[in-house]
XYZ file of C-alpha atoms in Angstrom:
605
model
C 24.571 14.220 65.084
C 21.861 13.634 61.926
C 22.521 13.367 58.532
C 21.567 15.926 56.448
C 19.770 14.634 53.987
C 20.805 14.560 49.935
C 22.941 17.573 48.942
C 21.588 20.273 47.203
C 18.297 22.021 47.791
C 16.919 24.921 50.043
C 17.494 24.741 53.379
C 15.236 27.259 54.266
C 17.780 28.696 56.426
C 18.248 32.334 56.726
C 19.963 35.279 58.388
C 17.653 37.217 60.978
C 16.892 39.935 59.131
C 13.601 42.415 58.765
C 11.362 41.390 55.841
C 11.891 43.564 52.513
C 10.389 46.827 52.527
C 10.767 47.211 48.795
C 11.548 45.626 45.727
C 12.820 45.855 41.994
C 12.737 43.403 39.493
C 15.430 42.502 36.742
C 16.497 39.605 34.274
C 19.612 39.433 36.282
C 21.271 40.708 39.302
C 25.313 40.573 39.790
C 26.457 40.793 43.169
C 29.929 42.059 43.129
C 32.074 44.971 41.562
C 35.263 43.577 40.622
C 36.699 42.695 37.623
C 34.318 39.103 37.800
C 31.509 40.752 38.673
C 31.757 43.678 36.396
C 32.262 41.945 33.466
C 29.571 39.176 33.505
C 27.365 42.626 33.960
C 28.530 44.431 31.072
C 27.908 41.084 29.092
C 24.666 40.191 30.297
C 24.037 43.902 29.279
C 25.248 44.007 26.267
C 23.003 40.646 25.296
C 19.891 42.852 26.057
C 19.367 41.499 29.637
C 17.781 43.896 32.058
C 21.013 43.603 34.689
C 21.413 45.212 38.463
C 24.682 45.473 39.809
C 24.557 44.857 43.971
C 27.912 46.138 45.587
C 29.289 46.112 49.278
C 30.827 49.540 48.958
C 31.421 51.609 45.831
C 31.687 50.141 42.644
C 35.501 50.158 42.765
C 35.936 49.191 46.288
C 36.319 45.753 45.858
C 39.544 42.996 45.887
C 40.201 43.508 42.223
C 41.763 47.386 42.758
C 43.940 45.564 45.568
C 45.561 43.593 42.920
C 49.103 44.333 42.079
C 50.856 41.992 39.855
C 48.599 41.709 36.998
C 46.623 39.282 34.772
C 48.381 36.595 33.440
C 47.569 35.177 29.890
C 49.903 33.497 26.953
C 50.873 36.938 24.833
C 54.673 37.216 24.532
C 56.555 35.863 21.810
C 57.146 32.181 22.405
C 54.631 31.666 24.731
C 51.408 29.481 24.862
C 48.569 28.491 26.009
C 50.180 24.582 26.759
C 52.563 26.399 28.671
C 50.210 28.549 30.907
C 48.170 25.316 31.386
C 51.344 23.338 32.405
C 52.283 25.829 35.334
C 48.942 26.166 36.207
C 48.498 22.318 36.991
C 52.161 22.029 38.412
C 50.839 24.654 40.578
C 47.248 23.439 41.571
C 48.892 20.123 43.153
C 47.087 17.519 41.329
C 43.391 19.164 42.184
C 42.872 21.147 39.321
C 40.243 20.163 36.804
C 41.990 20.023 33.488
C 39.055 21.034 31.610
C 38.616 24.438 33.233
C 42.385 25.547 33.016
C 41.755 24.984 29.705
C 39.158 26.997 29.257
C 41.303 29.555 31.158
C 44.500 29.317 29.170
C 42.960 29.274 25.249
C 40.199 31.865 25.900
C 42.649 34.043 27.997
C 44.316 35.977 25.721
C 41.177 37.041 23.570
C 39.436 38.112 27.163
C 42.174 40.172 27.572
C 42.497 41.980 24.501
C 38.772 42.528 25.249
C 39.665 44.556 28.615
C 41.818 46.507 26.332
C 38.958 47.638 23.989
C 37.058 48.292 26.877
C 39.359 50.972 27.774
C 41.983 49.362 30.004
C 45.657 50.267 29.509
C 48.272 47.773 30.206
C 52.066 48.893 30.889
C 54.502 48.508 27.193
C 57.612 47.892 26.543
C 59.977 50.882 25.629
C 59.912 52.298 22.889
C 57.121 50.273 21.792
C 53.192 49.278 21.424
C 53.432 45.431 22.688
C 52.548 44.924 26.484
C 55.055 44.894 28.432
C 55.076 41.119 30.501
C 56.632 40.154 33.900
C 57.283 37.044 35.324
C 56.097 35.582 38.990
C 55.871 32.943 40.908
C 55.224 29.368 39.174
C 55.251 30.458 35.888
C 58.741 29.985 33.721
C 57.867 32.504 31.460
C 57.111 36.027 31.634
C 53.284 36.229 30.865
C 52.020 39.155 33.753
C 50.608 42.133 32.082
C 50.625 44.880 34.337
C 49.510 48.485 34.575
C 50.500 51.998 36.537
C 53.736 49.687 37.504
C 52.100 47.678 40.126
C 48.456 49.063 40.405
C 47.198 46.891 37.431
C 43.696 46.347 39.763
C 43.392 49.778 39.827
C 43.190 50.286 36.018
C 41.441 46.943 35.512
C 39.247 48.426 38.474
C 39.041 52.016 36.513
C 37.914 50.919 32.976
C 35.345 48.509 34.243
C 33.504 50.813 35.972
C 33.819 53.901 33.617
C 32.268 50.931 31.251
C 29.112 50.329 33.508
C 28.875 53.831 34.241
C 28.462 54.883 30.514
C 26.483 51.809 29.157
C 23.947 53.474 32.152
C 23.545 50.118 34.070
C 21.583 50.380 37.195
C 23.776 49.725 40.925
C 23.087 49.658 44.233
C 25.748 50.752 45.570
C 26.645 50.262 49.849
C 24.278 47.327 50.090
C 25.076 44.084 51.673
C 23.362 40.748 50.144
C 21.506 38.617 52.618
C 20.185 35.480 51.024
C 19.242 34.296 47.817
C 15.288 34.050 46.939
C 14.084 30.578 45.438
C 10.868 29.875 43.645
C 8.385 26.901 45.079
C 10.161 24.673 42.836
C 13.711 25.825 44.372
C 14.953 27.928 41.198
C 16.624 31.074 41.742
C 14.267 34.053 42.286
C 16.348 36.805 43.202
C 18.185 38.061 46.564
C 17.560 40.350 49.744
C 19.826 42.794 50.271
C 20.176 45.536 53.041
C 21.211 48.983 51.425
C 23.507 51.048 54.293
C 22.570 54.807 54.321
C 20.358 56.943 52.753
C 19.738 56.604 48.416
C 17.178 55.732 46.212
C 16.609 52.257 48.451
C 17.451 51.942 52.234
C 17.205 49.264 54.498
C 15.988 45.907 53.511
C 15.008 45.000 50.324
C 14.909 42.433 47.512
C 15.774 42.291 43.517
C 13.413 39.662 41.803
C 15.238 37.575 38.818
C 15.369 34.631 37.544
C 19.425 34.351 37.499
C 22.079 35.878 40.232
C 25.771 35.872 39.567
C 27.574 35.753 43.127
C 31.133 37.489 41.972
C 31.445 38.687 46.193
C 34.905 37.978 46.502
C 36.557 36.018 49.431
C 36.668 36.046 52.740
C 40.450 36.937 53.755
C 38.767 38.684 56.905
C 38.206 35.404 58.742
C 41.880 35.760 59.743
C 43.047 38.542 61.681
C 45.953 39.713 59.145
C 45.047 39.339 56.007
C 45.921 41.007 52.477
C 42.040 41.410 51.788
C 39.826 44.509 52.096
C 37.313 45.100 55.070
C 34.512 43.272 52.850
C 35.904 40.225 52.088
C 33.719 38.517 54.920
C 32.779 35.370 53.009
C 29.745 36.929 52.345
C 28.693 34.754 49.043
C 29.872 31.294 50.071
C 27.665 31.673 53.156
C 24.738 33.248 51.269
C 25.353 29.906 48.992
C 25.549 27.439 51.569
C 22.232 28.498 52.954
C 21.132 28.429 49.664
C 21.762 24.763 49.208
C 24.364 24.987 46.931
C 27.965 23.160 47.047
C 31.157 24.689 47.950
C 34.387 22.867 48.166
C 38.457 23.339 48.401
C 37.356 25.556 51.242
C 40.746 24.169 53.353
C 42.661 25.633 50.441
C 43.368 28.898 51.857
C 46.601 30.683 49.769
C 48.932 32.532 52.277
C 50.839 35.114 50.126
C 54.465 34.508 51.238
C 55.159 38.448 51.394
C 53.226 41.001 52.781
C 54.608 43.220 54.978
C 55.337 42.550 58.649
C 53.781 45.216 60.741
C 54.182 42.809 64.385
C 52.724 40.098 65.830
C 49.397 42.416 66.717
C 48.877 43.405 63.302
C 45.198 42.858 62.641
C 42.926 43.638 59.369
C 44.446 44.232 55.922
C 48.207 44.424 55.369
C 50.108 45.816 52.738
C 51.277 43.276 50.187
C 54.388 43.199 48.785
C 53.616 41.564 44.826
C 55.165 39.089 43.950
C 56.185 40.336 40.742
C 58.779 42.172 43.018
C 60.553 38.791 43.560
C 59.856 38.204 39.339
C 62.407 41.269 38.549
C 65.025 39.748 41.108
C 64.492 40.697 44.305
C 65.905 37.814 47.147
C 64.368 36.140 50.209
C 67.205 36.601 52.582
C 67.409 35.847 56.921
C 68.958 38.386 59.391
C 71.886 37.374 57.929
C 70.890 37.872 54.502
C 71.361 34.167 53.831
C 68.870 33.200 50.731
C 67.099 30.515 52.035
C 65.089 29.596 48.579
C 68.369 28.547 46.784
C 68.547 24.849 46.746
C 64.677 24.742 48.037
C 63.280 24.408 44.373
C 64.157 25.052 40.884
C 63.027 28.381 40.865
C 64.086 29.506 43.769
C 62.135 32.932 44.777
C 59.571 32.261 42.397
C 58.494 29.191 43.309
C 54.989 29.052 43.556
C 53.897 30.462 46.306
C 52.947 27.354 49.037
C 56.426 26.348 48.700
C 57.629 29.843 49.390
C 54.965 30.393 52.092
C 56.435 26.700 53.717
C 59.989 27.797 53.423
C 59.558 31.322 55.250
C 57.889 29.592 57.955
C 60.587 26.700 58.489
C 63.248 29.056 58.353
C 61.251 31.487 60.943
C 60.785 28.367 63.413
C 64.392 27.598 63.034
C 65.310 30.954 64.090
C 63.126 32.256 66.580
C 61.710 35.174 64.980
C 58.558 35.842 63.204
C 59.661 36.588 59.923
C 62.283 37.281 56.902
C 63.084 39.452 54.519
C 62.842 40.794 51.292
C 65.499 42.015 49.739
C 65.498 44.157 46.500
C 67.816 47.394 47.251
C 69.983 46.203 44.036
C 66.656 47.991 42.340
C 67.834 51.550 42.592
C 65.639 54.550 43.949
C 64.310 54.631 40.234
C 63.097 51.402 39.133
C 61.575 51.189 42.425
C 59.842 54.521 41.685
C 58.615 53.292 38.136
C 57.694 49.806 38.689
C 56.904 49.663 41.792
C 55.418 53.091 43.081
C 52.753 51.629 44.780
C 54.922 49.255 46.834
C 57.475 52.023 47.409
C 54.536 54.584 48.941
C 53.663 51.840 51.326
C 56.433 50.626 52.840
C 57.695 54.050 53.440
C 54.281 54.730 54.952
C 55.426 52.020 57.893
C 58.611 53.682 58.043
C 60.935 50.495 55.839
C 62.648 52.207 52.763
C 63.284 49.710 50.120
C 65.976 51.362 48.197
C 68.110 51.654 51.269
C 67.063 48.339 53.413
C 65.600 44.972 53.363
C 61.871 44.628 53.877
C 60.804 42.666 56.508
C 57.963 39.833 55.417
C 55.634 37.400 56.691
C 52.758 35.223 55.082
C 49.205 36.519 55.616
C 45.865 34.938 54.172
C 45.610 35.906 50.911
C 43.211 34.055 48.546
C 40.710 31.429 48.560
C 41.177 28.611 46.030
C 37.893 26.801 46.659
C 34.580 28.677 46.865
C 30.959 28.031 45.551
C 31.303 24.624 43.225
C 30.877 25.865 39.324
C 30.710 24.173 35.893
C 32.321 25.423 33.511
C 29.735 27.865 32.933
C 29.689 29.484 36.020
C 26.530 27.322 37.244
C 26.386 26.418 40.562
C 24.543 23.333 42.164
C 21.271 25.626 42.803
C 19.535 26.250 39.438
C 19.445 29.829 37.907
C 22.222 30.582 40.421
C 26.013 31.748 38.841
C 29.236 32.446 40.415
C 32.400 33.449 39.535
C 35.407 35.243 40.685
C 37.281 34.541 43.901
C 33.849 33.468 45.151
C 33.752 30.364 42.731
C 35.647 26.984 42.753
C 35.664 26.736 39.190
C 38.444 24.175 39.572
C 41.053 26.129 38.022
C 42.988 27.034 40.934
C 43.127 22.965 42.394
C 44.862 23.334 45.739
C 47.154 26.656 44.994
C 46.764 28.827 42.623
C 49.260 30.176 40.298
C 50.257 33.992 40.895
C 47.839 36.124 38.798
C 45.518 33.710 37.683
C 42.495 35.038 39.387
C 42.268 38.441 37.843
C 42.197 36.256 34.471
C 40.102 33.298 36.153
C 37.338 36.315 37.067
C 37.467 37.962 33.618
C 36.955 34.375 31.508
C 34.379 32.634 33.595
C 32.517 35.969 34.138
C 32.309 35.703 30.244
C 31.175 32.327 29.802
C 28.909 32.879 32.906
C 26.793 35.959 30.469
C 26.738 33.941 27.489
C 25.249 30.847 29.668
C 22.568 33.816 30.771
C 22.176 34.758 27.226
C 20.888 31.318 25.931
C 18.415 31.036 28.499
C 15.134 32.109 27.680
C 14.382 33.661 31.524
C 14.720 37.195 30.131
C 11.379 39.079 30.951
C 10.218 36.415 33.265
C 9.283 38.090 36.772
C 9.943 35.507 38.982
C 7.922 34.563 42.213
C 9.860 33.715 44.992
C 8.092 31.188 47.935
C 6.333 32.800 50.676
C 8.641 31.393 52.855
C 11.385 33.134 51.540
C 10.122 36.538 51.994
C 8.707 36.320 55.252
C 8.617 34.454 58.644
C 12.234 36.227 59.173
C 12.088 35.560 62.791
C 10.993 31.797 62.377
C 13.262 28.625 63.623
C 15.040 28.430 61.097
C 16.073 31.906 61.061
C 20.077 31.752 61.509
C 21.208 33.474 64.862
C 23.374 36.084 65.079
C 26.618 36.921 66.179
C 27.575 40.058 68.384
C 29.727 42.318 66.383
C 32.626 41.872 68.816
C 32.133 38.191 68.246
C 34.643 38.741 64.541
C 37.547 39.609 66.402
C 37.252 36.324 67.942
C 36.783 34.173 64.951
C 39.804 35.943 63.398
C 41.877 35.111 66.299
C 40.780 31.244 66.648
C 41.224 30.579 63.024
C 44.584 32.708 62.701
C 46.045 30.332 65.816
C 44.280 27.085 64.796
C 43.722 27.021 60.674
C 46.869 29.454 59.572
C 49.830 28.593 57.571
C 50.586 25.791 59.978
C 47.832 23.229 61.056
C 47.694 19.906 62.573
C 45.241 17.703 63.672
C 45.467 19.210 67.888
C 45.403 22.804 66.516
C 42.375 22.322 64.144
C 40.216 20.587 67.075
C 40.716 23.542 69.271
C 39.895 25.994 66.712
C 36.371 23.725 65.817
C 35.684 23.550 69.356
C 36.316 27.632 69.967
C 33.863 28.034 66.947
C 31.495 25.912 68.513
C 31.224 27.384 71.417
C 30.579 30.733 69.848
C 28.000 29.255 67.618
C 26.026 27.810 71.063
C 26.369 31.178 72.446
C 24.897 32.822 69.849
C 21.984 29.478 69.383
C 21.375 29.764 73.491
C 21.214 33.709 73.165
C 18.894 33.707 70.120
C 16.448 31.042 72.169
C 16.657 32.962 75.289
C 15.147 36.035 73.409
C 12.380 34.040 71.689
C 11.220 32.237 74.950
C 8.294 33.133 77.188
C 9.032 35.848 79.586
C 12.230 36.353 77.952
C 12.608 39.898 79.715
C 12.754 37.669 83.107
C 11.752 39.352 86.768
C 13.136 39.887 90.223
C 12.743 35.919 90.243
C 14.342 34.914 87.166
C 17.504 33.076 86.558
C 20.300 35.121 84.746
C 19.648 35.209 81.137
C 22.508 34.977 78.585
C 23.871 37.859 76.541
C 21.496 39.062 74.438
C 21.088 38.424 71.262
C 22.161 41.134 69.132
C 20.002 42.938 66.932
C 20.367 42.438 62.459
C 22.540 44.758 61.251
C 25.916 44.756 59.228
C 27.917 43.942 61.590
C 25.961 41.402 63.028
C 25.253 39.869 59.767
C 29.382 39.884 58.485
C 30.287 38.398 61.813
C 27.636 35.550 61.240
C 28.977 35.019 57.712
C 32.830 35.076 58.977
C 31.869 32.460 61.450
C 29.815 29.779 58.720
C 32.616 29.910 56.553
C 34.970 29.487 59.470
C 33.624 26.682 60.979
C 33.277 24.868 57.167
C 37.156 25.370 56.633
C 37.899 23.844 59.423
C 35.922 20.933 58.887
C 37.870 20.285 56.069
C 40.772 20.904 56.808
C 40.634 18.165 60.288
C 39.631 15.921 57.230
C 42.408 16.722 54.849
C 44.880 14.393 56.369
C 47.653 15.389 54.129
C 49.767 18.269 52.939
C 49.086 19.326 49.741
C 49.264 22.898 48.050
C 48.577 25.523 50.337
C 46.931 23.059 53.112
C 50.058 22.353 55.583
C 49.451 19.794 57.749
C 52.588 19.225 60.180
C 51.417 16.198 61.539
C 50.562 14.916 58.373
C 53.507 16.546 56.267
C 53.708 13.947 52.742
C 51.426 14.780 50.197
C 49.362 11.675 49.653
C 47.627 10.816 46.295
C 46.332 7.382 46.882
C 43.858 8.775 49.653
C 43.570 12.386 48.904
C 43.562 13.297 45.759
C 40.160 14.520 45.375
C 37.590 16.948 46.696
C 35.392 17.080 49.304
C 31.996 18.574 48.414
C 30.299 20.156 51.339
C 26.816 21.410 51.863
C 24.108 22.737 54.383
C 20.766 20.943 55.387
C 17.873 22.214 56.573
C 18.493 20.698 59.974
C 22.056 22.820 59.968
C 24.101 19.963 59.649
C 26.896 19.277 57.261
C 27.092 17.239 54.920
C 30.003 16.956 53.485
C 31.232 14.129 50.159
C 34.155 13.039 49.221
C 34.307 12.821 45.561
C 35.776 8.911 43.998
C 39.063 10.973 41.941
C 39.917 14.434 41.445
C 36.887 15.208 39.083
C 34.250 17.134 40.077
C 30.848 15.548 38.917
C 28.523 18.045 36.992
C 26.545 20.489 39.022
C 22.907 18.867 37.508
C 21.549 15.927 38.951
C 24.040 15.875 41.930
C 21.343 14.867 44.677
C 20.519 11.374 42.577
C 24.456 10.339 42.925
C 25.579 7.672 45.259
C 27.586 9.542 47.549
C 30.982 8.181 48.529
C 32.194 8.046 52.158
C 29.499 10.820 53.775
C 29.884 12.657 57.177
C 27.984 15.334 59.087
C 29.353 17.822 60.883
C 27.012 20.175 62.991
C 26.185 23.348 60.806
C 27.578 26.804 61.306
């Protein structure tokens, strides 16, 4: 085991993939369609900056349309930004950087009056024109705008994209981002991308410019149950890491405490049951219809959601069973149908009626709180590089973030991100990336691949070893599980490239293949970097803290842990991952002349 070096920089590590077979050039290229993404493109736009939009799916396929609650910002009567910032830190667990939920809270409420003149339409009050505001988890006022009830995403979703569609921006739509593109002096330079089915582009391909803004959403699908959509492979945060760039709060994985419990074989995404459910007065009961979250915290139900998470768990492993309930029939057939049609459709989809019975609930991975390490400009440790969104650790989330504070987290930074863009004086600049970056695909340092099969695995170790409940025995298996799938796929890859690789009558039996670059191949490769990365952190973390329960280390412990651990990936696929001196972040500039406290290497996904 090697050190890796000095932080940030290319590695010159990259997925196996054919080289580009063509190319368009722009002054910026957003990778992401969701309300993040959407935004910083409609920005950069709008500042005159030639921008291409790079999506997974369709333009409104991403996490953001998932999202039921809503966006929470300080508009009611009474309320205020001090306020949102207080619950947001209470919530974060000491790991929040106070400068960025600042930035949240103030510029909030103006970002979202901005949605609204450009054409999204919140929920009101009766009888009235002011928005009508919920309350959830965490917070102790009502401050959750919502829309359609509980399909707020969906509208958020609806206007943003009507938006891009009329202001004529170009998309790629059904194309997967490979790696970023860096010029000889390591400056952005663009991406590769692989475009599925037939369009104006197919296959692999590459947009040169001089700025990228990762807003590719999380990677829920590293677990097998999960509230996330199909994409959500961890798609940017790998891209990143390969990049040279920094992630951290990786371990800080948010369970949402109720999404519907489909079994103990339920695999994929899972209907989630909002929380804003539990915000109009709906109870966590047992079989018995005991409420267990009376006397657990001050707000009960809507505590925020790690303690919630915790408390369905204990109460689960006390019983026997595998999960609880949630109980809300004191609703009525027709505020479920109002506020809560989306909800209603689902659960009676699984065959659970709400209005008549309890519905039964379990935690499932839900959101990442750490991500790609931003300023609070959206800049990341890799010049010319942006991200923002669930992607990002912008620092406002800390070690558990507060219920609907990501659609507004995604919607601010995405704006601060564009006006960052806007200053710079890249526009028109055709970037040229380094030869290495565009060819030699097949060279050493070419990343092997996983088999497609492979992701069920990876789901399955890190659902056993790194779920809800971790400890120091369960995280060790889990790293060694990955391990061994990484070797598999390392030993496969070498077996291919060697000399009389297609062996003889006489040869010794080769291992599996190596599978050949394609989608699948590619998402299961991501899936298992950022898999084997939130492990490492998490056998690190030796504390509880937020949404990072450690059983065998159960206090939450300030003196040692109360800071960040700042991981990235050298060239020689190592590790390196920093422990920062308090619970600041240092800036993203100038991070590879720091001292760097208490380092460690970790072999590299």
């Amino acid at each position: 085991m090697t050190a890796s070096g000095t932080g940030t920089g290319p590695t010159g590590i990259r997925l196996t993939a054919p080289a580009p077979g063509w190319s368009i050039t722009a002054d910026v290229v957003v990778v992401g369609s969701g309300v993040a993404g959407l935004t910083a493109a409609l920005r950069c736009a709008a500042a005159g900056r030639r921008t291409v939009v790079v999506t997974k799916a369709r333009l409104d396929d991403g996490s953001t349309r998932w999202a039921q609650g809503g966006i929470a910002a300080a508009l009611g009567d009474g309320d205020t930004p001090e306020q949102h910032l207080a619950d947001t830190l209470v919530a974060g667990a000491g790991l929040c950087d106070e400068a960025a939920v600042r930035a949240l809270v103030t510029e909030g409420p103006d970002a979202v009056h901005r949605l609204i003149g450009a054409g999204a339409r919140f929920d009101t009050a009766p009888g009235s024109d002011e928005i009508a505001l919920a309350r959830e988890g965490g917070h102790h006022r009502r401050r959750i705008a919502h829309a359609g009830g509980d399909a707020t995403g969906a509208e958020i979703s609806r206007a943003l994209v009507t938006a891009v569609r009329t202001a004529g921006l170009r998309t790629i739509e059904n194309a997967l981002v490979l790696d970023l593109l860096t010029d000889a002096h390591g400056r952005t330079a663009g991406v590769t991308l692989h475009v599925m089915g037939e369009g104006q582009h197919d296959g692999v391909g590459a947009v040169h410019a001089p700025a990228v803004v990762l807003a590719t959403g999380g990677m829920g699908q590293v677990f097998s149950a999960t509230t996330n959509p199909a994409v959500s492979t961890g798609d940017g945060v790998a891209l990143a890491l390969r990049a040279g760039a920094e992630v951290s709060d990786l371990e800080f994985v948010q369970f949402h405490p109720t999404v519907l419990y489909l079994g103990p074989d339920a695999e994929g995404q899972q209907p989630l049951i909002s929380e804003a459910v539990r915000g109009e007065g709906a109870y966590l009961v047992d079989a018995a219809g005991t409420r267990f979250m009376v006397g657990q915290h001050e707000l009960a139900e809507l505590a925020p959601r790690d303690i919630v998470a915790k408390a369905i768990m204990r109460r689960a492993q006390e019983q026997g069973v595998e999960h609880m309930y949630l109980d809300a029939r004191h609703f009525g057939a027709e505020m479920w149908g109002h506020r809560f049609p989306t909800i209603l459709a689902a659960c009676r989809s699984h065959g659970i009626d709400p209005v008549t019975e309890p519905i039964p609930v379990a935690p499932a991975a839900h959101y990442a709180s750490g991500g790609v390490r931003t300023d609070l400009h959206g800049r990341t440790t890799v010049p010319g590089l942006y991200a923002c969104g669930e992607v990002a650790c912008t620092g406002v989330h800390g070690a558990n973030r507060l219920a609907s504070n990501s659609l507004l987290e995604g919607l601010v930074f995405a704006e601060r991100i564009a006006a960052d863009i806007a200053s710079d004086g890249a526009a028109g600049r055709v970037p040229e990336p380094a030869p290495s970056a565009v060819e030699g695909r097949g060279a050493p340092r070419a990343l092997p691949l996983l088999a497609p099969e492979t992701r069920a695995a990876v789901q399955r170790i890190m659902t056993a070893g790194a779920g809800v409940l971790r400890s120091a025995g369960s995280l060790a298996r889990a790293a060694a599980d990955l391990d061994g799938l990484h070797r598999a796929a390392t030993e496969a890859a070498l077996a291919a490239q060697a000399p009389g690789a297609a062996g003889g009558a006489d040869a010794p039996p080769a291992p599996a293949k190596a599978p050949e670059p394609g989608v699948e191949a590619w998402e299961a490769t991501n899936l298992l970097c950022v898999a084997r990365v939130l492990v490492a952190a998490a056998q690190r973390r030796e504390e509880t803290r937020g949404c990072h329960w450690r059983e065998d280390h159960p206090e939450r412990d300030d003196a040692s842990w109360r800071r960040h651990f700042r991981i990235t990936l050298g060239a020689d696929r190592a590790l390196d991952i920093r422990t920062t001196a308090t619970a600041d972040f240092p800036p993203t500039t100038g991070t590879t002349s720091q001292p760097a406290p208490t380092p460690d290497t970790e072999p590299a996904p």
